[in-house]
Structures are given as C-alpha cells and as structure tokens.
Amino acid sequence: MNKKRAAKLLFIIALLMACALVLFGYVQKKSGQAAQKYKVAVIAKSTESAFWKSVFAGANAAGTEYNVELSFQGPETEEDYETQNRMIEQAAADGVSAIVFSAVDYNANAKAIDEAAKKGIKIVVIDSDVNSDAVSCRISTDNYAAGQMAGRAALLCPEERLYVGIVNFDEKTANGQEREAGFRDVVEKDERVKYIETKTVLSTTEDARQKTSELWRGRPEINVIATFNEWTSLGVGWAIRDLGIKDKTTVVAFDSNVVSVGMLETGEVDALVVQNPYAMGYLGVEKAYQLLTGQKLSGEKMDTATTMVNRDNMFSEECQKILFAFD
C-alpha cells in the first residue's frame, strides 16, 4: 500500500509540474506578444509645412504611448504620387506592420496601397483619401463640411455683387476637391454671386502667388477669393499684398502657421479654416496599433474638428490654443 501511495503521489507531482511548465510557457508567450514593438510607417503628402509637422508631433505622441516604432516620409512636392508609391513599396519591403497614409493622388496611389495590404499590412488613411477598399480606417477633416464653412465665411463679404475666385490645388487630390464642392454648394445659392472661377495651381506658395495675381489681373472685379490648404493660403495672401487689394477682397483660407496668422491680423486674409492635424497624426497611429493588436475600432471613419478663426475671435484663448498649439 505504501508503494502504491508513493507512486500515486509521484504521478500527481509530475502532472502538476507538467501543468506548471505549460502555464509558464503560455505566460512567456503572452509576455513576448505584449512586448512586441510594431513598425509603422507614416507616409505623408509632404514633410515641411506646419500642418505636417503638427501631424508628426501627434503621431510621435501616440508612438511613445503605444510603444510603436515609427518612420516618417513624404515627397518634396504635394503632386509627386510616384515617390509616394515608391515609399509604400519600400515600407512593405522593410517589414512594417502598418502604414498611416495621406494620398497625393486619389487614384494613382491606389494600386501601391492595395499591394501593401495584400502582404498583410494594415492601412490607415489620414487627411487625404485613396481609392482603395483595403483601408481599415479613415481619419480626416470632414472636407465637404469644411468647404461649406469656408463658403459661409466668404458670404460675409458686404458687397452687393460677389465675384468669386477659387485657388485650388491638384485636381487629383481628394480633400481639395471635396472642400471646393462644399464651398460651391454654399456660395452658389446666394443671389449676389455673379460667377465663380477656379484657378488650379501646384500646391506651392510660389505657384499660388503667381496664379492668384494672374486670376485677379484677368478679372479685377473679383472681390472674394477662397483657397484650401496651407501652401496655397500663403501664396494667395502674398498675392493680395503684392496687388495692394486687401481692402477690396475678402479672402478665406485654410490651415495656419505664423505667417498666415500674421496675414489674418494685417488683413490680407479675412478668415482661416483651421484643422486639427495633431489629432490626425495621433489617431492615425493609435488606430494602426489597435488594428495590429486585434482590437475592435469604434468606426471606420473619424472626423477631426475644424474651427473658423477670424479677426474677431483670433485673440480668444480657445483660438490662440488652436493657432499656436504646436509651434
């Protein structure tokens, strides 16, 4: 009986040790998974503007919080979709787990994004959309609504007849076209508006400056000008200053930096539709991390806030935080 009991006891001890080893291995595996550092590529439309620097600041904050290894890239110009496509391909070759992407060209960037997704890479879009069903989450300004906001600001022009010029960037970029559509849908309903003319420019200060001058010299009756991103806003503001027509023209622009805020104060610009690029960057990386760790997203589309800033409210505490939060 003693031998049988001893053998039984030894069997129970061996079984407990085996269970302990299995449990230890499981815990080690889970611990290794928790410690995994995902690689995420943030591929933007450019890297130099205040807008994109704020995006990167938000992305960095999320990267630190979620222990994500980030890389930041973007072409030199906001028309160069080919360089963006090469960046997508290289990111995939480097073994990233996710790409946070803002498209230069809604259609021309689609194939590269689709190919990356086929390799198991998670895709999150921020700011400017791409024509791909492989995107898991889209985070941006509601561009149509932001265009409507700009339209309402333009209609504050007190003149009895409104002659409207639009200075917009690349026709192949989704967010600019959505903003123009919202703007037009508002101003076209006002009986004071006699015509609306669009001048398409490169997304650079220099080209916007030159073509705004050409637009006004060809139609000097223009008394309202709208434009829809940081670079074109600066170009329009400089052109208004060059032409000396700040008292004759209502200008509604987008985004903010030290120069454009200065133009708002001195009168070359009358209103700025200010987005929340920091939130785009932060949420882009956060959602990428959630996708990689199997968490369920709260929605496939997220709208980041916009604020209308003009000379009446620009010195308020709320607007000062929005204008200068990340300088």
CSV table of C-alpha atoms in Angstrom, one decimal:
chain,number,residue,atom,x,y,z
A,1,MET,CA,0.0,0.0,0.0
A,2,ASN,CA,2.8,2.4,0.8
A,3,LYS,CA,4.4,1.8,-2.6
A,4,LYS,CA,1.1,2.4,-4.4
A,5,ARG,CA,0.6,5.6,-2.5
A,6,ALA,CA,4.1,6.8,-3.2
A,7,ALA,CA,3.7,6.0,-6.9
A,8,LYS,CA,0.4,7.9,-7.0
A,9,LEU,CA,1.9,10.9,-5.2
A,10,LEU,CA,4.8,10.9,-7.6
A,11,PHE,CA,2.3,10.8,-10.6
A,12,ILE,CA,0.4,13.8,-9.1
A,13,ILE,CA,3.6,15.8,-8.6
A,14,ALA,CA,4.7,15.1,-12.1
A,15,LEU,CA,1.3,16.1,-13.5
A,16,LEU,CA,1.4,19.4,-11.5
A,17,MET,CA,4.9,20.1,-12.8
A,18,ALA,CA,3.8,19.5,-16.4
A,19,CYS,CA,0.9,21.8,-16.0
A,20,ALA,CA,3.2,24.4,-14.4
A,21,LEU,CA,5.6,24.2,-17.3
A,22,VAL,CA,2.7,24.6,-19.9
A,23,LEU,CA,1.4,27.6,-17.9
A,24,PHE,CA,4.8,29.1,-17.7
A,25,GLY,CA,5.3,28.7,-21.5
A,26,TYR,CA,1.9,30.4,-22.1
A,27,VAL,CA,2.7,33.3,-19.9
A,28,GLN,CA,6.1,33.7,-21.5
A,29,LYS,CA,4.4,33.7,-25.0
A,30,LYS,CA,1.8,36.3,-23.9
A,31,SER,CA,4.5,38.4,-22.3
A,32,GLY,CA,6.5,38.3,-25.6
A,33,GLN,CA,3.5,39.4,-27.5
A,34,ALA,CA,2.8,42.3,-25.2
A,35,ALA,CA,6.4,43.4,-25.5
A,36,GLN,CA,6.4,43.3,-29.3
A,37,LYS,CA,7.2,46.6,-30.9
A,38,TYR,CA,5.3,47.2,-34.1
A,39,LYS,CA,6.8,49.1,-37.0
A,40,VAL,CA,4.5,51.7,-38.5
A,41,ALA,CA,5.3,53.9,-41.5
A,42,VAL,CA,3.7,57.4,-41.7
A,43,ILE,CA,3.8,58.4,-45.4
A,44,ALA,CA,2.5,62.0,-45.8
A,45,LYS,CA,1.9,64.3,-48.7
A,46,SER,CA,4.9,66.4,-47.7
A,47,THR,CA,7.1,66.9,-44.6
A,48,GLU,CA,8.0,70.6,-44.4
A,49,SER,CA,4.7,72.5,-43.7
A,50,ALA,CA,3.5,73.5,-40.3
A,51,PHE,CA,0.5,71.2,-40.9
A,52,TRP,CA,2.6,68.1,-41.4
A,53,LYS,CA,5.0,68.9,-38.6
A,54,SER,CA,1.9,69.0,-36.3
A,55,VAL,CA,0.7,65.6,-37.8
A,56,PHE,CA,4.1,64.1,-37.0
A,57,ALA,CA,4.0,65.6,-33.4
A,58,GLY,CA,0.7,63.9,-32.8
A,59,ALA,CA,2.0,60.6,-34.3
A,60,ASN,CA,5.1,60.7,-32.2
A,61,ALA,CA,3.0,61.2,-29.0
A,62,ALA,CA,0.9,58.1,-29.9
A,63,GLY,CA,4.0,56.1,-30.9
A,64,THR,CA,5.5,56.8,-27.5
A,65,GLU,CA,2.3,55.9,-25.7
A,66,TYR,CA,1.8,52.6,-27.6
A,67,ASN,CA,5.5,51.6,-27.9
A,68,VAL,CA,5.4,51.8,-31.7
A,69,GLU,CA,8.5,52.2,-33.9
A,70,LEU,CA,7.7,55.0,-36.3
A,71,SER,CA,9.2,56.2,-39.6
A,72,PHE,CA,8.2,59.5,-41.3
A,73,GLN,CA,8.4,60.1,-45.0
A,74,GLY,CA,6.9,62.3,-47.7
A,75,PRO,CA,7.8,63.6,-51.2
A,76,GLU,CA,9.2,67.1,-51.7
A,77,THR,CA,6.1,68.3,-53.5
A,78,GLU,CA,2.4,67.5,-52.9
A,79,GLU,CA,2.0,66.4,-56.6
A,80,ASP,CA,4.6,63.6,-56.5
A,81,TYR,CA,2.5,60.5,-56.2
A,82,GLU,CA,5.2,58.4,-57.8
A,83,THR,CA,7.6,59.0,-55.0
A,84,GLN,CA,4.8,58.2,-52.5
A,85,ASN,CA,4.3,54.9,-54.3
A,86,ARG,CA,8.0,54.0,-54.0
A,87,MET,CA,7.8,54.9,-50.3
A,88,ILE,CA,4.9,52.5,-49.9
A,89,GLU,CA,6.8,49.7,-51.7
A,90,GLN,CA,9.9,50.3,-49.6
A,91,ALA,CA,7.9,50.3,-46.4
A,92,ALA,CA,6.5,47.0,-47.3
A,93,ALA,CA,9.9,45.6,-48.1
A,94,ASP,CA,11.2,46.9,-44.7
A,95,GLY,CA,8.6,44.8,-43.0
A,96,VAL,CA,6.3,47.4,-41.5
A,97,SER,CA,3.1,46.2,-39.9
A,98,ALA,CA,1.0,49.2,-40.8
A,99,ILE,CA,1.1,52.3,-43.0
A,100,VAL,CA,-0.6,55.6,-42.0
A,101,PHE,CA,-1.1,57.3,-45.3
A,102,SER,CA,-2.2,60.6,-46.8
A,103,ALA,CA,-2.7,60.3,-50.6
A,104,VAL,CA,-1.3,62.8,-53.1
A,105,ASP,CA,-3.5,61.2,-55.8
A,106,TYR,CA,-6.8,59.5,-55.0
A,107,ASN,CA,-6.5,57.0,-57.9
A,108,ALA,CA,-2.8,56.8,-58.7
A,109,ASN,CA,-1.8,55.8,-55.2
A,110,ALA,CA,-4.4,53.1,-55.0
A,111,LYS,CA,-2.5,50.2,-56.6
A,112,ALA,CA,0.5,50.6,-54.3
A,113,ILE,CA,-1.7,50.6,-51.2
A,114,ASP,CA,-3.6,47.6,-52.5
A,115,GLU,CA,-0.3,45.7,-53.0
A,116,ALA,CA,0.9,46.6,-49.5
A,117,ALA,CA,-2.4,45.4,-48.0
A,118,LYS,CA,-2.1,42.0,-49.8
A,119,LYS,CA,1.1,41.5,-47.8
A,120,GLY,CA,-0.9,41.8,-44.6
A,121,ILE,CA,0.0,45.4,-43.9
A,122,LYS,CA,-2.8,47.4,-42.1
A,123,ILE,CA,-3.7,50.7,-43.8
A,124,VAL,CA,-5.0,53.8,-42.1
A,125,VAL,CA,-5.7,56.9,-44.1
A,126,ILE,CA,-5.3,60.4,-42.6
A,127,ASP,CA,-6.1,63.8,-44.2
A,128,SER,CA,-6.5,62.8,-47.9
A,129,ASP,CA,-8.2,59.6,-49.1
A,130,VAL,CA,-7.1,56.9,-51.6
A,131,ASN,CA,-9.4,54.8,-53.8
A,132,SER,CA,-8.8,51.5,-52.1
A,133,ASP,CA,-11.1,49.1,-50.3
A,134,ALA,CA,-8.0,47.9,-48.3
A,135,VAL,CA,-8.2,50.9,-46.0
A,136,SER,CA,-9.3,49.9,-42.5
A,137,CYS,CA,-9.8,53.3,-41.1
A,138,ARG,CA,-10.1,56.9,-42.5
A,139,ILE,CA,-9.3,59.9,-40.2
A,140,SER,CA,-9.6,63.4,-41.6
A,141,THR,CA,-11.4,66.7,-41.6
A,142,ASP,CA,-14.9,66.4,-43.0
A,143,ASN,CA,-13.7,68.2,-46.1
A,144,TYR,CA,-17.1,68.9,-47.6
A,145,ALA,CA,-18.3,70.4,-44.3
A,146,ALA,CA,-15.1,72.4,-44.0
A,147,GLY,CA,-15.7,73.8,-47.6
A,148,GLN,CA,-19.2,74.8,-46.5
A,149,MET,CA,-17.7,76.6,-43.5
A,150,ALA,CA,-15.4,78.5,-45.9
A,151,GLY,CA,-18.4,79.3,-48.1
A,152,ARG,CA,-20.3,80.8,-45.2
A,153,ALA,CA,-17.3,82.9,-44.3
A,154,ALA,CA,-17.0,84.1,-47.9
A,155,LEU,CA,-20.6,85.3,-47.9
A,156,LEU,CA,-19.8,87.7,-45.1
A,157,CYS,CA,-18.4,89.9,-47.8
A,158,PRO,CA,-20.6,93.0,-47.6
A,159,GLU,CA,-20.6,93.8,-51.3
A,160,GLU,CA,-23.9,93.7,-53.2
A,161,ARG,CA,-22.4,91.7,-56.1
A,162,LEU,CA,-19.9,88.9,-55.4
A,163,TYR,CA,-17.3,87.8,-58.0
A,164,VAL,CA,-15.6,84.7,-56.6
A,165,GLY,CA,-12.2,83.3,-57.4
A,166,ILE,CA,-11.1,79.9,-56.2
A,167,VAL,CA,-7.4,79.0,-56.0
A,168,ASN,CA,-7.3,75.2,-55.5
A,169,PHE,CA,-4.5,72.6,-55.6
A,170,ASP,CA,-4.1,69.4,-57.6
A,171,GLU,CA,-7.4,68.2,-59.1
A,172,LYS,CA,-6.4,64.6,-58.3
A,173,THR,CA,-6.3,65.1,-54.6
A,174,ALA,CA,-9.5,64.2,-52.9
A,175,ASN,CA,-9.6,66.6,-50.0
A,176,GLY,CA,-9.1,69.8,-52.1
A,177,GLN,CA,-11.9,68.7,-54.4
A,178,GLU,CA,-14.3,67.9,-51.5
A,179,ARG,CA,-13.6,71.3,-50.0
A,180,GLU,CA,-14.3,73.1,-53.2
A,181,ALA,CA,-17.5,71.1,-53.7
A,182,GLY,CA,-18.7,72.2,-50.2
A,183,PHE,CA,-17.7,75.8,-50.8
A,184,ARG,CA,-19.5,76.0,-54.2
A,185,ASP,CA,-22.7,74.4,-52.8
A,186,VAL,CA,-23.0,77.2,-50.3
A,187,VAL,CA,-22.0,80.3,-52.3
A,188,GLU,CA,-23.9,79.3,-55.5
A,189,LYS,CA,-27.1,79.6,-53.5
A,190,ASP,CA,-26.5,83.3,-52.8
A,191,GLU,CA,-28.1,85.6,-55.4
A,192,ARG,CA,-25.3,88.1,-55.0
A,193,VAL,CA,-22.8,85.7,-56.6
A,194,LYS,CA,-22.4,86.6,-60.3
A,195,TYR,CA,-19.8,84.0,-61.2
A,196,ILE,CA,-17.2,81.6,-59.7
A,197,GLU,CA,-13.9,80.8,-61.4
A,198,THR,CA,-11.4,78.2,-60.3
A,199,LYS,CA,-7.7,78.5,-60.9
A,200,THR,CA,-5.9,75.2,-60.4
A,201,VAL,CA,-2.3,75.6,-59.0
A,202,LEU,CA,0.6,73.5,-57.8
A,203,SER,CA,0.5,73.0,-54.0
A,204,THR,CA,3.3,75.6,-53.6
A,205,THR,CA,3.4,79.1,-52.3
A,206,GLU,CA,5.1,80.4,-55.4
A,207,ASP,CA,2.6,78.9,-57.9
A,208,ALA,CA,-0.4,80.0,-55.9
A,209,ARG,CA,1.1,83.5,-55.6
A,210,GLN,CA,1.7,83.8,-59.3
A,211,LYS,CA,-1.6,82.4,-60.4
A,212,THR,CA,-3.7,84.4,-57.9
A,213,SER,CA,-2.1,87.5,-59.4
A,214,GLU,CA,-3.0,86.3,-62.9
A,215,LEU,CA,-6.5,85.5,-61.9
A,216,TRP,CA,-7.1,88.9,-60.4
A,217,ARG,CA,-5.5,90.8,-63.2
A,218,GLY,CA,-7.7,89.0,-65.7
A,219,ARG,CA,-10.8,89.7,-63.6
A,220,PRO,CA,-10.1,92.7,-61.4
A,221,GLU,CA,-13.7,92.8,-60.3
A,222,ILE,CA,-13.1,89.7,-58.1
A,223,ASN,CA,-13.8,90.6,-54.5
A,224,VAL,CA,-13.9,87.1,-52.9
A,225,ILE,CA,-11.1,84.5,-53.0
A,226,ALA,CA,-11.1,81.1,-51.4
A,227,THR,CA,-8.2,78.7,-51.1
A,228,PHE,CA,-7.9,75.3,-49.4
A,229,ASN,CA,-4.5,74.4,-47.9
A,230,GLU,CA,-1.5,75.9,-46.1
A,231,TRP,CA,0.8,76.5,-49.1
A,232,THR,CA,-1.9,78.0,-51.4
A,233,SER,CA,-3.2,80.1,-48.5
A,234,LEU,CA,0.3,81.6,-48.1
A,235,GLY,CA,0.5,82.2,-51.9
A,236,VAL,CA,-2.9,83.9,-52.0
A,237,GLY,CA,-2.0,86.1,-49.1
A,238,TRP,CA,1.3,87.2,-50.7
A,239,ALA,CA,-0.5,87.9,-53.9
A,240,ILE,CA,-3.1,90.1,-52.1
A,241,ARG,CA,-0.2,92.0,-50.5
A,242,ASP,CA,1.6,92.3,-53.9
A,243,LEU,CA,-1.5,93.7,-55.6
A,244,GLY,CA,-2.4,96.0,-52.7
A,245,ILE,CA,-6.1,94.9,-52.7
A,246,LYS,CA,-6.6,93.7,-49.1
A,247,ASP,CA,-9.3,96.3,-48.6
A,248,LYS,CA,-11.1,95.3,-51.8
A,249,THR,CA,-11.1,91.5,-51.4
A,250,THR,CA,-12.4,89.0,-48.8
A,251,VAL,CA,-10.0,86.1,-48.6
A,252,VAL,CA,-11.0,82.8,-46.9
A,253,ALA,CA,-8.0,80.4,-46.5
A,254,PHE,CA,-7.1,77.1,-44.8
A,255,ASP,CA,-4.7,76.0,-42.1
A,256,SER,CA,-2.4,78.1,-40.0
A,257,ASN,CA,1.2,79.0,-39.4
A,258,VAL,CA,3.0,82.1,-38.1
A,259,VAL,CA,2.9,83.8,-41.5
A,260,SER,CA,-0.8,83.2,-42.3
A,261,VAL,CA,-1.8,84.2,-38.8
A,262,GLY,CA,0.1,87.4,-39.3
A,263,MET,CA,-1.8,87.9,-42.6
A,264,LEU,CA,-5.0,87.4,-40.8
A,265,GLU,CA,-4.0,90.1,-38.3
A,266,THR,CA,-2.9,92.6,-41.0
A,267,GLY,CA,-5.8,92.0,-43.4
A,268,GLU,CA,-4.5,90.1,-46.4
A,269,VAL,CA,-6.6,87.1,-45.1
A,270,ASP,CA,-10.0,87.5,-43.5
A,271,ALA,CA,-10.7,84.0,-42.2
A,272,LEU,CA,-8.8,80.8,-41.7
A,273,VAL,CA,-10.5,77.3,-41.6
A,274,VAL,CA,-8.1,75.6,-39.1
A,275,GLN,CA,-7.9,71.8,-39.0
A,276,ASN,CA,-6.6,69.6,-36.3
A,277,PRO,CA,-3.5,67.9,-37.8
A,278,TYR,CA,-2.1,66.8,-34.4
A,279,ALA,CA,-5.3,64.7,-33.8
A,280,MET,CA,-4.9,63.2,-37.3
A,281,GLY,CA,-1.4,62.1,-36.5
A,282,TYR,CA,-2.2,60.8,-33.0
A,283,LEU,CA,-5.3,58.9,-34.0
A,284,GLY,CA,-3.7,57.5,-37.2
A,285,VAL,CA,-1.0,55.7,-35.1
A,286,GLU,CA,-3.5,54.8,-32.3
A,287,LYS,CA,-5.8,53.1,-34.8
A,288,ALA,CA,-3.0,51.3,-36.5
A,289,TYR,CA,-1.9,49.9,-33.1
A,290,GLN,CA,-5.4,48.9,-32.3
A,291,LEU,CA,-5.7,47.1,-35.6
A,292,LEU,CA,-2.4,45.3,-35.1
A,293,THR,CA,-3.4,44.1,-31.6
A,294,GLY,CA,-6.8,42.8,-32.7
A,295,GLN,CA,-8.9,45.5,-31.0
A,296,LYS,CA,-12.2,46.5,-32.5
A,297,LEU,CA,-12.3,50.0,-33.9
A,298,SER,CA,-15.1,52.4,-32.8
A,299,GLY,CA,-15.7,53.2,-36.5
A,300,GLU,CA,-14.2,53.0,-40.0
A,301,LYS,CA,-14.3,56.8,-40.4
A,302,MET,CA,-13.4,59.5,-37.9
A,303,ASP,CA,-13.9,63.3,-38.3
A,304,THR,CA,-11.4,65.6,-36.7
A,305,ALA,CA,-12.6,69.1,-35.8
A,306,THR,CA,-12.2,72.3,-37.7
A,307,THR,CA,-12.5,75.9,-36.4
A,308,MET,CA,-13.2,79.1,-38.1
A,309,VAL,CA,-10.8,81.8,-37.0
A,310,ASN,CA,-11.2,85.5,-38.0
A,311,ARG,CA,-10.0,88.9,-36.7
A,312,ASP,CA,-13.0,89.0,-34.3
A,313,ASN,CA,-12.0,85.8,-32.4
A,314,MET,CA,-8.3,85.2,-33.2
A,315,PHE,CA,-7.1,86.5,-29.8
A,316,SER,CA,-9.5,84.4,-27.8
A,317,GLU,CA,-7.9,81.8,-25.5
A,318,GLU,CA,-9.5,79.0,-27.5
A,319,CYS,CA,-8.3,80.2,-30.9
A,320,GLN,CA,-4.8,81.0,-29.6
A,321,LYS,CA,-4.5,77.4,-28.5
A,322,ILE,CA,-5.7,76.2,-31.9
A,323,LEU,CA,-3.4,78.5,-33.8
A,324,PHE,CA,-0.2,78.1,-31.8
A,325,ALA,CA,-0.6,74.7,-30.0
A,326,PHE,CA,2.4,73.0,-31.6
A,327,ASP,CA,4.8,75.8,-32.7
